CSV table of C-alpha atoms in Angstrom, one decimal:
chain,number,residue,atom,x,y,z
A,1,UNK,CA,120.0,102.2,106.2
A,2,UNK,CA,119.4,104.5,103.1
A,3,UNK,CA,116.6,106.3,103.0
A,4,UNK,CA,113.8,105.2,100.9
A,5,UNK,CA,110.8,107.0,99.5
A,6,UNK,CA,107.4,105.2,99.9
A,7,UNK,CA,104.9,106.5,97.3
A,8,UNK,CA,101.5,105.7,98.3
A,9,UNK,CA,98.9,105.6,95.1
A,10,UNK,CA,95.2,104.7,94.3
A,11,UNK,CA,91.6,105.9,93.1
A,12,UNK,CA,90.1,108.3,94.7
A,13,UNK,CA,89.2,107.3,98.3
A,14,UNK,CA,91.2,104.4,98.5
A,15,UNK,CA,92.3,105.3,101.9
A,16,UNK,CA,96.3,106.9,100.7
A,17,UNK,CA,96.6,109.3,103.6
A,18,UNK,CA,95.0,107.4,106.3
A,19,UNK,CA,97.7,104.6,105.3
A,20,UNK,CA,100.8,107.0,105.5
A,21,UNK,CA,99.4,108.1,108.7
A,22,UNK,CA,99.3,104.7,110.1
A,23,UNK,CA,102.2,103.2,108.8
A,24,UNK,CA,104.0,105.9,110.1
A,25,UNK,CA,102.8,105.7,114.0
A,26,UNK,CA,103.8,102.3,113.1
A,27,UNK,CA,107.1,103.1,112.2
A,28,UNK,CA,107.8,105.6,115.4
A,29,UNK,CA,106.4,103.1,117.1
A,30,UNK,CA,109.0,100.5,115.9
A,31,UNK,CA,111.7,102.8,116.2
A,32,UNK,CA,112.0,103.9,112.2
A,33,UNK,CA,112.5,107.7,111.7
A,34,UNK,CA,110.5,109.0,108.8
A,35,UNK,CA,108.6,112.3,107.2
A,36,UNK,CA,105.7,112.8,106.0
A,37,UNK,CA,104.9,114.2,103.0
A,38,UNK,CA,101.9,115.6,101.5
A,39,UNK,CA,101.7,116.0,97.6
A,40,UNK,CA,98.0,116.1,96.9
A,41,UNK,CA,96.9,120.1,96.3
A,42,UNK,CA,93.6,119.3,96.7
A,43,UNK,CA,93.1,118.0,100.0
A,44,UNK,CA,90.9,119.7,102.4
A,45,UNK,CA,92.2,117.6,105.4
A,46,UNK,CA,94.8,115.0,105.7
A,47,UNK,CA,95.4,113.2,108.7
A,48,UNK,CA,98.4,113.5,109.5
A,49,UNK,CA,101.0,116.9,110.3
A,50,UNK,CA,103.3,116.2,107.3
A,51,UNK,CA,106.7,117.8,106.5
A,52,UNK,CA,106.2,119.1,104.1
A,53,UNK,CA,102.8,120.1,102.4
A,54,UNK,CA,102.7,121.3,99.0
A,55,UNK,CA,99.5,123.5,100.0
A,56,UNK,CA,101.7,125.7,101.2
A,57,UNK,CA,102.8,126.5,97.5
A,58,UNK,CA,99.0,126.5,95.8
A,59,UNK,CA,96.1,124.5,96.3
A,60,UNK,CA,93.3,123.3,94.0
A,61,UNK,CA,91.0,126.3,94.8
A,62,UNK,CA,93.9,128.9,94.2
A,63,UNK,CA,94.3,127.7,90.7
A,64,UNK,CA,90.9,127.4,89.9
A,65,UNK,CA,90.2,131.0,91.0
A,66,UNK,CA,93.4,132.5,89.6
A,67,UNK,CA,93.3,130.6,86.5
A,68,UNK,CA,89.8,129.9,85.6
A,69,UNK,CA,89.4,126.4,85.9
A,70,UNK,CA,87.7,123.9,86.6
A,71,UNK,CA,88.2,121.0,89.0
A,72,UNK,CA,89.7,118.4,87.4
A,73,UNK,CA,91.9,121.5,84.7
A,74,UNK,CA,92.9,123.1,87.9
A,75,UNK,CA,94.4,119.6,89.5
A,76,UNK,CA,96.2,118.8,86.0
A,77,UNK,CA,97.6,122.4,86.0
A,78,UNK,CA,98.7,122.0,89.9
A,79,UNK,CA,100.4,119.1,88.5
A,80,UNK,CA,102.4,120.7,86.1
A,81,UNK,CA,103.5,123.1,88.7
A,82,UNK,CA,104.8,120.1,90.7
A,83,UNK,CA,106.8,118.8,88.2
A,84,UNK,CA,107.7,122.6,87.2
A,85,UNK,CA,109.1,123.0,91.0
A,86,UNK,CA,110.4,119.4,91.4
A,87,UNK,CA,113.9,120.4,92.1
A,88,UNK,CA,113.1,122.6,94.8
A,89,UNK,CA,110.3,119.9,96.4
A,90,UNK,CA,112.8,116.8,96.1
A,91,UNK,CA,115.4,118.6,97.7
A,92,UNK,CA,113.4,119.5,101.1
A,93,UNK,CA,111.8,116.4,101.4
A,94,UNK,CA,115.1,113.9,100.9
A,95,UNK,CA,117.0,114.0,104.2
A,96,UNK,CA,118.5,111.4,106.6
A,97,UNK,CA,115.4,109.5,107.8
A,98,UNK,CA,114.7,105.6,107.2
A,99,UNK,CA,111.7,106.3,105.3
A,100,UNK,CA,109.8,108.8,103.2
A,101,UNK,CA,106.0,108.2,102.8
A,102,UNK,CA,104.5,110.3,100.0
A,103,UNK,CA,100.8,110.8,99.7
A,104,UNK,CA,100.1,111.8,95.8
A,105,UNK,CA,97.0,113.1,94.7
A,106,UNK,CA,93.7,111.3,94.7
A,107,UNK,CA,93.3,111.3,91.1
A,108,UNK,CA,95.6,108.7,90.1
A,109,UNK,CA,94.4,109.6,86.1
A,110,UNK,CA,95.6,113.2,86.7
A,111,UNK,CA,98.9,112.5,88.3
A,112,UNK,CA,100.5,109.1,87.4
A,113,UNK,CA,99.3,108.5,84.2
A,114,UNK,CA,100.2,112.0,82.8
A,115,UNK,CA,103.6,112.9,81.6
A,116,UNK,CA,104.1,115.9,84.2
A,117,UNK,CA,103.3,113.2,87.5
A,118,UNK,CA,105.8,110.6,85.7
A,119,UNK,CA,108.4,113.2,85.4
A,120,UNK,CA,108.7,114.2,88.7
A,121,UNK,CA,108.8,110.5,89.9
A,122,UNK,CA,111.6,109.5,87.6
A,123,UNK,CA,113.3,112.1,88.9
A,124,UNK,CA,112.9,111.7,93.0
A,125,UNK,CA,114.2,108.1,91.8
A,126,UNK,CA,117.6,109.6,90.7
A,127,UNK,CA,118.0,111.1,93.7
A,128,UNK,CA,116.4,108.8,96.2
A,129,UNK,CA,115.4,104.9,96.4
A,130,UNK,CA,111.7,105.1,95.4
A,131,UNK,CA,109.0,102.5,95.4
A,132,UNK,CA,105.4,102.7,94.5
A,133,UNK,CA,102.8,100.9,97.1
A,134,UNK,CA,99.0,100.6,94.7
A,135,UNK,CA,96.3,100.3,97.3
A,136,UNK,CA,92.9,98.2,95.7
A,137,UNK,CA,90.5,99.6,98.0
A,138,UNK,CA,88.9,96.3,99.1
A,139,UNK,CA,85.8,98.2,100.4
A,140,UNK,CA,84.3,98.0,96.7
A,141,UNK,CA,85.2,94.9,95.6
A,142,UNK,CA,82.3,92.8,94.8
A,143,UNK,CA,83.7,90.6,92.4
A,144,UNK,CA,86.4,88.4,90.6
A,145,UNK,CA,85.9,91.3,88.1
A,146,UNK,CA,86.4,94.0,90.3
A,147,UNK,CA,89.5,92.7,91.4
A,148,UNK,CA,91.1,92.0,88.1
A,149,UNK,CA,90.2,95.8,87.2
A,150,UNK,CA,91.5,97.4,90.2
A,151,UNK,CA,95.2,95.0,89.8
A,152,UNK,CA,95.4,95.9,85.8
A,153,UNK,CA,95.2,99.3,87.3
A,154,UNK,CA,98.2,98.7,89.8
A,155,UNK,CA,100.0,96.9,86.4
A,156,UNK,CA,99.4,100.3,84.4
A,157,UNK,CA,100.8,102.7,87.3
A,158,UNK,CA,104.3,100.1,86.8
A,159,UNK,CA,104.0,100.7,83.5
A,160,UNK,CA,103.8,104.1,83.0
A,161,UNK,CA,106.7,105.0,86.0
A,162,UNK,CA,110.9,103.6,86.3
A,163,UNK,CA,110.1,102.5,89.8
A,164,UNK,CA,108.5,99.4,91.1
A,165,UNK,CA,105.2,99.2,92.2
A,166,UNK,CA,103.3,96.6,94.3
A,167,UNK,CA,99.7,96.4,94.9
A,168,UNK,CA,98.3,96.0,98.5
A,169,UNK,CA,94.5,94.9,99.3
A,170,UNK,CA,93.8,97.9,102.0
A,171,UNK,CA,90.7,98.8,104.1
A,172,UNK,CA,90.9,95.2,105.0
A,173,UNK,CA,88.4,95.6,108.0
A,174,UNK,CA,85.7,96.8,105.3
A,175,UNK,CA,85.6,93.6,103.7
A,176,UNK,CA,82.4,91.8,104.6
A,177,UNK,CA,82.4,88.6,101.7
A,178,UNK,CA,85.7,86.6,102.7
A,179,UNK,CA,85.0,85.1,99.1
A,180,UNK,CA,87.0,88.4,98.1
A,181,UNK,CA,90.1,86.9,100.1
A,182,UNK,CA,90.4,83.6,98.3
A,183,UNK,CA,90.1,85.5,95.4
A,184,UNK,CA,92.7,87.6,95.9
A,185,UNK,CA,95.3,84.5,97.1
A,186,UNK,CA,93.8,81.7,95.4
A,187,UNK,CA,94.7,82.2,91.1
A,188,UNK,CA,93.0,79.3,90.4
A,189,UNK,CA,89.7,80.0,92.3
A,190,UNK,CA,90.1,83.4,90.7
A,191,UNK,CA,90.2,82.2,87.4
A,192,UNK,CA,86.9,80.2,88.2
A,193,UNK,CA,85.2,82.9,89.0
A,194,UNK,CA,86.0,85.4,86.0
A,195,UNK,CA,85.0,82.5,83.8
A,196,UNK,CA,81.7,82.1,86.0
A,197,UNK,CA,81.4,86.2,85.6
A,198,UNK,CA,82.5,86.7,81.8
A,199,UNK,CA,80.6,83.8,79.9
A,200,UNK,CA,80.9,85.0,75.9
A,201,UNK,CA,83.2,86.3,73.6
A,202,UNK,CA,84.9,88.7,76.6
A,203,UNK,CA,86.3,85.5,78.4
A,204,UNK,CA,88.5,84.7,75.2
A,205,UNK,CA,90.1,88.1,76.5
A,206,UNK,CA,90.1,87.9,79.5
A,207,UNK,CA,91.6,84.5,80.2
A,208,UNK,CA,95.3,85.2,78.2
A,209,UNK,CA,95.3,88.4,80.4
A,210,UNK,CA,94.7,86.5,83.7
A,211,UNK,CA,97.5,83.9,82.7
A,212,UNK,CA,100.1,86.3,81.2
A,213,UNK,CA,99.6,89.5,83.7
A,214,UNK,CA,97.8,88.3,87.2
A,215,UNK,CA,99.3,85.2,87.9
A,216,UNK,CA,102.6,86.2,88.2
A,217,UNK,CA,102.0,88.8,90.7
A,218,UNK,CA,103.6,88.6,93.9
A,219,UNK,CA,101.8,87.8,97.2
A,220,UNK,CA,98.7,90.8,97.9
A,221,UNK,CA,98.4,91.2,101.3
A,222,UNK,CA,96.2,92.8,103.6
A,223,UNK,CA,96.1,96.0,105.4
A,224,UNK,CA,94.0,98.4,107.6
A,225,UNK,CA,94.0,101.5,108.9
A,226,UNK,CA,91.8,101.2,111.2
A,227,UNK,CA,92.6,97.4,112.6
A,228,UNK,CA,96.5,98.1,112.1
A,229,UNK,CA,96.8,95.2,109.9
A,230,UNK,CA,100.1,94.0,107.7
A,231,UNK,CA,102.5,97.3,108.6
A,232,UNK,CA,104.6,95.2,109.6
A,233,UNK,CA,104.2,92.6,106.3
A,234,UNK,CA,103.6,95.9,104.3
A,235,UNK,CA,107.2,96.9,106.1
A,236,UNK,CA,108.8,93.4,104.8
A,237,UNK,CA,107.4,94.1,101.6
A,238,UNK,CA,109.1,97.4,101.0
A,239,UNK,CA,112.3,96.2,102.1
A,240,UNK,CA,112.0,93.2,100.3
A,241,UNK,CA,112.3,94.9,97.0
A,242,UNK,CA,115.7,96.3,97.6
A,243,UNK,CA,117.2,93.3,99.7
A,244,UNK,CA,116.8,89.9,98.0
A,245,UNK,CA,117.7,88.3,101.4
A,246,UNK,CA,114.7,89.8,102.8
A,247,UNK,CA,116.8,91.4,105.9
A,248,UNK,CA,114.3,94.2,107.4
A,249,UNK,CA,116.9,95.1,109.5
């Protein structure tokens, strides 16, 4: 098996690092060899002992004491420096495993959707199969709305980067309104709702995008951290992408 990178992106809090911590016990646990990688400057703790961390070259603080910036200036600026130093990062953290699980920053606006975070993507994919996992954190969905948001969100990030990207429904134990579920798996009932949601001139926009951008999107499924839920559907689902036979073997 070739290696394959795993690139695990979301809003802030979505749960990113608790997933690549899980999925990975997972993985051990099922045999898979895999590293760890932490991308995110910023972080104070990550839960998991990753192979490579790139605190270890700068963090969030360091910048913003060294260059006199602010929070959110200091994280574009760390950014910069990653794709700056890509070369040097992709070339420790490719190596002979089954599976590399990246954990980017938590500000997806800094990172993805900025020329410097795209860069260094499109380049880890010349070197390395790559795909991109959006977690909708289902904690704070509330609505038809909410959830049409968060998955134009997920659309953007495949968009904006030359790799694919598929959105998963995580923190699956959180959800308390299993309303939310059949509107993630039922289009039609979806559809129902936004309309019930968006009376007025905003459904005559809404309703092409639903048709043309959220119905075709591939099955959503569930995971948790904290339950263990869909690693091994969120394992099909990776492999899927680069086997059309769907052999996870």
């Amino acid at each position: 098996m070739t290696s394959l990178a795993v690139i695990f992106m979301g809003q802030a809090g979505c749960g990113k690092s608790n997933l690549c911590a899980s999925f990975g016990k997972w993985l051990k646990e099922n045999e898979k060899s895999f590293k760890l990688i932490n991308l995110d400057p910023g972080a104070e703790y990550i839960p998991f002992n990753p192979n490579f961390d790139i605190r270890q070259y700068f963090t969030i603080s360091d910048i913003m004491k060294k260059e006199k910036l602010g929070p959110n200036g200091a994280m574009i600026r760390a950014n910069n420096k990653i794709n700056e130093i890509s070369d040097e990062i992709i070339e420790k953290i490719i190596g002979s495993e089954d599976f590399i699980l990246i954990d980017l920053p938590g500000q997806l606006e800094t990172f993805i959707f900025r020329q410097s975070g795209a860069n260094f993507i499109q380049k880890l994919q010349t070197k390395i199969r790559v795909v991109g996992i959006y977690l909708i954190d289902a904690e704070f969905l509330s609505s038809a709305t909410d959830f049409v948001i968060a998955t134009l969100i997920g659309t953007s990030c495949s968009l904006q980067l030359p790799i694919d990207v598929v959105s998963i429904l995580h923190k699956s134990d959180k959800i308390i309104n299993q309303e939310i579920i059949k509107i993630v798996h039922d289009f039609d009932f979806l559809k129902k709702k936004v309309i019930e949601e968006k009376k007025g001139a905003m459904i005559n926009v809404v309703l092409p995008i639903l048709d043309n951008i959220l119905e075709p999107i591939a099955r959503i499924i569930k995971t948790s951290s904290v339950t263990n839920e869909g690693m091994l559907e969120l394992y099909e689902l990776i492999n899927e992408i680069f086997c059309a036979c769907g052999d996870i073997s």
